[in-house]
Amino acid sequence: MKKKLIAGNWKMNLTLNASIELTGNIVKNVPKKSIIETEVLICPTFIALSACSTLLKDSGIMLGAQNMSDKDDGAYTGEISASMLTAAGCEFVIIGHSERRKYFGETNQIVNSKSLKALTSGLKPIICVGETLQEREDEIYEAIVEKQISEGLAGISDEQMSDVTIAYEPVWAIGTGLNATPKQASDMHKFIRGLISGKYGSEIGNETRILYGGSVNAKNAGEILHAGGIDGALVGGAALKAEEFCTIISSATEK
Ligand code: PGA
């Protein structure tokens, strides 16, 4: 059975020293039982990756980045390549977060190109999808997510799918304190799993991990994580507090 994954997306928060402190506190407080039954990932800012990687050694907690370039190397000022991330100790990379789509113009095609580059470079992409409030109100949310999935996964092979994680994050629930009801989340996860099964067959559809993200916190995590078809969480704000993040990790295993 696939383990649940609890991933912390630190976004553009914390200086190097504050990142080191938070990582140390997570390593110290993470429940030992949970780290065996649940996979845990933190995604600090680029400049904190190397230091955090050293601190995570032997902790069982994995490291990821929040974004990467789809180019190998060269004259792309300000960009970070996949090989730089693997060299810094990253195993995962978040791709196509709604904030990247909204503020940095990332299209489904860019998300696809970055995901393919991650996969051929030994990084596991967490591909983010999700509709805006307007799209939900207009009842076109399934069509939007279907397009994000089909265009985002274009050209990804059956074998590569074992390294792909999807994160369903309704944009209206990110950083707003609003969150999808367990039923809304579970329904969308079923819908997404159906799309993946349609493209790759039901075995890969069932095996692919689909995370929920959007205002997950210590209070609501248990209910969301056990709503059915939800294989973990991508946590933003609540991942910046060691104690709260560790409580969310524990909720993944408690029934
Ligand atoms: P949030 O962010 O938990 O602060 O809503 C989640 C995310 O954007 O990944």
Tab-separated table of C-alpha atoms and ligand atoms in Angstrom:
chain	number	residue	atom	x	y	z
A	1	MET	CA	0.000	0.000	0.000
A	2	LYS	CA	1.286	3.455	-0.808
A	3	LYS	CA	2.254	5.577	2.146
A	4	LYS	CA	0.743	8.988	2.631
A	5	LEU	CA	3.001	11.958	1.939
A	6	ILE	CA	2.935	15.102	4.052
A	7	ALA	CA	4.787	17.876	2.258
A	8	GLY	CA	5.576	21.330	3.623
A	9	ASN	CA	5.729	24.155	1.078
A	10	TRP	CA	7.534	26.981	2.840
A	11	LYS	CA	6.995	29.415	-0.059
A	12	MET	CA	9.002	32.674	0.139
A	13	ASN	CA	9.346	32.556	3.907
A	14	LEU	CA	12.205	32.331	6.415
A	15	THR	CA	15.821	33.445	6.220
A	16	LEU	CA	18.586	30.846	6.108
A	17	ASN	CA	18.936	30.868	9.891
A	18	ALA	CA	15.199	30.604	10.454
A	19	SER	CA	15.031	27.716	7.967
A	20	ILE	CA	17.798	25.909	9.831
A	21	GLU	CA	15.961	26.429	13.116
A	22	LEU	CA	12.646	25.156	11.753
A	23	THR	CA	14.268	22.110	10.129
A	24	GLY	CA	16.026	21.273	13.398
A	25	ASN	CA	12.744	21.558	15.305
A	26	ILE	CA	10.891	19.335	12.822
A	27	VAL	CA	13.627	16.682	12.972
A	28	LYS	CA	13.528	16.794	16.780
A	29	ASN	CA	9.741	16.684	17.135
A	30	VAL	CA	8.606	14.433	14.320
A	31	PRO	CA	6.922	11.388	15.860
A	32	LYS	CA	9.170	8.353	15.267
A	33	LYS	CA	6.218	6.056	14.481
A	34	SER	CA	4.818	8.455	11.902
A	35	ILE	CA	8.070	8.747	10.014
A	36	ILE	CA	7.936	5.008	9.377
A	37	GLU	CA	4.302	4.951	8.292
A	38	THR	CA	4.201	8.296	6.493
A	39	GLU	CA	6.573	10.015	4.090
A	40	VAL	CA	7.542	13.534	5.087
A	41	LEU	CA	8.953	16.238	2.847
A	42	ILE	CA	9.988	19.833	3.395
A	43	CYS	CA	10.414	22.371	0.592
A	44	PRO	CA	12.396	25.381	1.834
A	45	THR	CA	13.652	28.260	-0.342
A	46	PHE	CA	16.532	27.590	-2.736
A	47	ILE	CA	19.206	29.209	-0.581
A	48	ALA	CA	18.310	27.053	2.424
A	49	LEU	CA	18.330	23.714	0.575
A	50	SER	CA	21.950	22.683	1.166
A	51	ALA	CA	21.927	23.533	4.854
A	52	CYS	CA	18.586	21.786	5.377
A	53	SER	CA	19.845	18.742	3.474
A	54	THR	CA	22.697	18.362	5.945
A	55	LEU	CA	20.304	18.647	8.892
A	56	LEU	CA	17.917	16.059	7.416
A	57	LYS	CA	20.596	13.386	7.043
A	58	ASP	CA	19.407	10.129	8.676
A	59	SER	CA	16.129	11.784	9.786
A	60	GLY	CA	13.944	9.980	7.248
A	61	ILE	CA	12.579	13.382	6.159
A	62	MET	CA	13.006	14.234	2.488
A	63	LEU	CA	13.905	17.484	0.766
A	64	GLY	CA	12.287	19.221	-2.186
A	65	ALA	CA	12.375	22.527	-4.050
A	66	GLN	CA	9.452	24.793	-4.883
A	67	ASN	CA	10.240	25.353	-8.551
A	68	MET	CA	12.914	24.739	-11.187
A	69	SER	CA	13.851	25.690	-14.723
A	70	ASP	CA	13.002	23.523	-17.701
A	71	LYS	CA	16.428	24.377	-19.170
A	72	ASP	CA	19.601	22.376	-18.476
A	73	ASP	CA	22.014	25.242	-17.826
A	74	GLY	CA	23.408	28.392	-19.411
A	75	ALA	CA	22.345	31.989	-19.873
A	76	TYR	CA	19.055	32.033	-17.953
A	77	THR	CA	19.626	34.693	-15.318
A	78	GLY	CA	17.961	33.976	-12.006
A	79	GLU	CA	16.975	30.408	-12.795
A	80	ILE	CA	17.848	27.161	-10.975
A	81	SER	CA	18.373	23.880	-12.815
A	82	ALA	CA	17.326	20.343	-11.935
A	83	SER	CA	20.937	19.203	-11.563
A	84	MET	CA	21.563	22.012	-9.052
A	85	LEU	CA	18.622	20.753	-7.036
A	86	THR	CA	19.709	17.118	-7.008
A	87	ALA	CA	23.235	18.228	-6.056
A	88	ALA	CA	21.728	20.172	-3.148
A	89	GLY	CA	20.021	16.999	-1.903
A	90	CYS	CA	16.536	17.386	-3.378
A	91	GLU	CA	14.441	14.383	-4.244
A	92	PHE	CA	11.228	16.248	-5.093
A	93	VAL	CA	10.238	19.486	-6.799
A	94	ILE	CA	6.882	21.267	-6.719
A	95	ILE	CA	5.816	22.190	-10.251
A	96	GLY	CA	3.046	24.519	-11.388
A	97	HIS	CA	1.886	25.734	-7.994
A	98	SER	CA	-1.069	28.088	-8.512
A	99	GLU	CA	1.073	30.997	-7.298
A	100	ARG	CA	3.557	30.239	-10.104
A	101	ARG	CA	0.686	30.033	-12.569
A	102	LYS	CA	-0.875	33.285	-11.316
A	103	TYR	CA	2.136	35.525	-10.658
A	104	PHE	CA	4.745	34.090	-13.025
A	105	GLY	CA	2.593	33.133	-15.988
A	106	GLU	CA	3.214	29.397	-15.886
A	107	THR	CA	0.992	27.648	-18.405
A	108	ASN	CA	0.115	23.961	-18.608
A	109	GLN	CA	2.789	23.696	-21.321
A	110	ILE	CA	5.476	25.150	-19.043
A	111	VAL	CA	4.318	22.862	-16.235
A	112	ASN	CA	4.616	19.925	-18.626
A	113	SER	CA	8.056	20.904	-19.842
A	114	LYS	CA	9.350	21.375	-16.265
A	115	SER	CA	7.812	18.057	-15.164
A	116	LEU	CA	9.475	16.182	-18.026
A	117	LYS	CA	12.807	17.828	-17.238
A	118	ALA	CA	12.462	16.917	-13.556
A	119	LEU	CA	11.721	13.282	-14.401
A	120	THR	CA	14.655	12.908	-16.778
A	121	SER	CA	16.919	14.535	-14.182
A	122	GLY	CA	16.070	12.223	-11.294
A	123	LEU	CA	13.630	14.519	-9.493
A	124	LYS	CA	10.067	13.578	-8.552
A	125	PRO	CA	7.646	16.319	-9.579
A	126	ILE	CA	4.637	17.240	-7.465
A	127	ILE	CA	2.394	18.630	-10.172
A	128	CYS	CA	-0.171	21.097	-8.823
A	129	VAL	CA	-3.639	21.500	-10.294
A	130	GLY	CA	-6.786	23.242	-9.096
A	131	GLU	CA	-9.503	25.667	-10.040
A	132	THR	CA	-10.133	29.288	-9.021
A	133	LEU	CA	-13.234	30.362	-7.119
A	134	GLN	CA	-14.747	31.787	-10.313
A	135	GLU	CA	-14.170	28.507	-12.121
A	136	ARG	CA	-15.841	26.591	-9.299
A	137	GLU	CA	-18.800	28.971	-9.241
A	138	ASP	CA	-19.105	28.725	-13.012
A	139	GLU	CA	-19.092	24.935	-12.613
A	140	ILE	CA	-16.243	24.503	-15.058
A	141	TYR	CA	-13.822	23.236	-12.410
A	142	GLU	CA	-13.730	19.683	-13.688
A	143	ALA	CA	-12.957	20.845	-17.228
A	144	ILE	CA	-10.167	23.122	-15.934
A	145	VAL	CA	-8.565	20.356	-13.893
A	146	GLU	CA	-8.981	17.880	-16.753
A	147	LYS	CA	-7.057	20.239	-19.059
A	148	GLN	CA	-4.357	20.820	-16.430
A	149	ILE	CA	-3.944	17.066	-16.027
A	150	SER	CA	-3.988	16.120	-19.703
A	151	GLU	CA	-1.668	18.939	-20.799
A	152	GLY	CA	0.523	18.725	-17.691
A	153	LEU	CA	1.106	14.981	-18.098
A	154	ALA	CA	1.615	15.018	-21.893
A	155	GLY	CA	4.489	12.771	-22.919
A	156	ILE	CA	5.034	11.338	-19.426
A	157	SER	CA	5.477	7.588	-19.769
A	158	ASP	CA	3.894	4.789	-17.745
A	159	GLU	CA	7.213	4.141	-15.995
A	160	GLN	CA	7.738	7.807	-15.206
A	161	MET	CA	4.298	7.984	-13.569
A	162	SER	CA	5.646	6.066	-10.567
A	163	ASP	CA	7.684	9.201	-9.746
A	164	VAL	CA	4.815	11.637	-10.279
A	165	THR	CA	2.692	13.037	-7.462
A	166	ILE	CA	-0.351	15.197	-8.158
A	167	ALA	CA	-1.462	17.902	-5.727
A	168	TYR	CA	-5.071	19.034	-5.989
A	169	GLU	CA	-5.172	22.541	-4.573
A	170	PRO	CA	-8.336	24.543	-5.143
A	171	VAL	CA	-6.973	28.073	-5.524
A	172	TRP	CA	-9.803	29.498	-3.421
A	173	ALA	CA	-8.592	27.431	-0.457
A	174	ILE	CA	-4.924	28.429	-0.544
A	175	GLY	CA	-3.875	30.721	2.279
A	176	THR	CA	-7.478	31.839	2.751
A	177	GLY	CA	-8.458	29.751	5.742
A	178	LEU	CA	-11.234	28.298	3.578
A	179	ASN	CA	-10.880	24.688	2.730
A	180	ALA	CA	-12.712	22.247	0.564
A	181	THR	CA	-15.027	20.017	2.564
A	182	PRO	CA	-13.697	16.468	2.917
A	183	LYS	CA	-16.401	15.438	0.411
A	184	GLN	CA	-15.449	18.125	-2.144
A	185	ALA	CA	-11.795	17.114	-1.839
A	186	SER	CA	-12.532	13.407	-2.013
A	187	ASP	CA	-14.784	13.864	-5.074
A	188	MET	CA	-12.097	15.801	-6.924
A	189	HIS	CA	-9.472	13.210	-6.021
A	190	LYS	CA	-11.729	10.516	-7.457
A	191	PHE	CA	-12.230	12.588	-10.580
A	192	ILE	CA	-8.459	13.109	-11.021
A	193	ARG	CA	-7.741	9.427	-10.364
A	194	GLY	CA	-10.288	8.582	-13.048
A	195	LEU	CA	-8.479	10.844	-15.516
A	196	ILE	CA	-5.142	9.183	-14.755
A	197	SER	CA	-6.701	5.726	-15.021
A	198	GLY	CA	-8.227	6.710	-18.353
A	199	LYS	CA	-4.830	7.709	-19.677
A	200	TYR	CA	-2.572	5.101	-18.045
A	201	GLY	CA	-4.861	2.287	-16.892
A	202	SER	CA	-6.327	1.607	-13.473
A	203	GLU	CA	-3.184	0.127	-11.917
A	204	ILE	CA	-1.219	3.341	-12.438
A	205	GLY	CA	-4.347	5.359	-11.598
A	206	ASN	CA	-4.621	3.636	-8.227
A	207	GLU	CA	-0.899	3.838	-7.500
A	208	THR	CA	-0.486	7.545	-8.278
A	209	ARG	CA	-0.366	9.616	-5.151
A	210	ILE	CA	-2.779	12.547	-5.078
A	211	LEU	CA	-2.281	15.123	-2.316
A	212	TYR	CA	-4.767	17.726	-1.140
A	213	GLY	CA	-3.629	21.278	-0.466
A	214	GLY	CA	-5.317	24.448	0.717
A	215	SER	CA	-5.421	25.652	4.336
A	216	VAL	CA	-4.623	22.234	5.787
A	217	ASN	CA	-3.869	22.679	9.478
A	218	ALA	CA	-3.556	20.678	12.692
A	219	LYS	CA	-7.336	20.898	13.276
A	220	ASN	CA	-8.670	19.797	9.890
A	221	ALA	CA	-5.878	17.455	8.740
A	222	GLY	CA	-7.306	14.262	10.245
A	223	GLU	CA	-10.696	14.713	8.607
A	224	ILE	CA	-9.234	15.594	5.200
A	225	LEU	CA	-6.527	12.930	5.169
A	226	HIS	CA	-9.038	10.170	5.855
A	227	ALA	CA	-11.791	11.408	3.562
A	228	GLY	CA	-11.094	8.688	1.002
A	229	GLY	CA	-8.724	8.717	-1.967
A	230	ILE	CA	-6.516	11.389	-0.385
A	231	ASP	CA	-2.893	10.283	-0.239
A	232	GLY	CA	-1.425	13.131	1.739
A	233	ALA	CA	-1.272	16.891	1.980
A	234	LEU	CA	0.670	19.822	0.596
A	235	VAL	CA	0.780	22.217	3.509
A	236	GLY	CA	1.690	25.910	3.284
A	237	GLY	CA	1.228	28.199	6.296
A	238	ALA	CA	0.881	25.401	8.838
A	239	ALA	CA	4.195	23.890	7.689
A	240	LEU	CA	6.051	26.901	9.089
A	241	LYS	CA	5.403	25.838	12.683
A	242	ALA	CA	7.234	22.663	13.707
A	243	GLU	CA	4.672	21.600	16.283
A	244	GLU	CA	1.690	22.080	13.978
A	245	PHE	CA	3.433	20.371	11.047
A	246	CYS	CA	4.274	17.381	13.268
A	247	THR	CA	0.642	17.179	14.440
A	248	ILE	CA	-0.447	17.039	10.780
A	249	ILE	CA	2.082	14.241	10.174
A	250	SER	CA	0.622	12.295	13.120
A	251	SER	CA	-2.912	12.765	11.759
A	252	ALA	CA	-1.898	10.910	8.608
A	253	THR	CA	-1.492	7.699	10.561
A	254	GLU	CA	-4.203	8.095	13.220
A	255	LYS	CA	-7.577	6.746	12.194
B	1	PGA	P1	-1.795	26.934	2.558
B	1	PGA	O1	-0.946	26.692	1.226
B	1	PGA	O2	-1.725	25.655	3.344
B	1	PGA	O3	-1.127	28.086	3.252
B	1	PGA	O4	-3.184	27.244	2.131
B	1	PGA	C1	-0.968	25.460	0.569
B	1	PGA	C2	-0.159	25.555	-0.694
B	1	PGA	O5	-0.220	26.595	-1.340
B	1	PGA	O6	0.550	24.611	-1.090
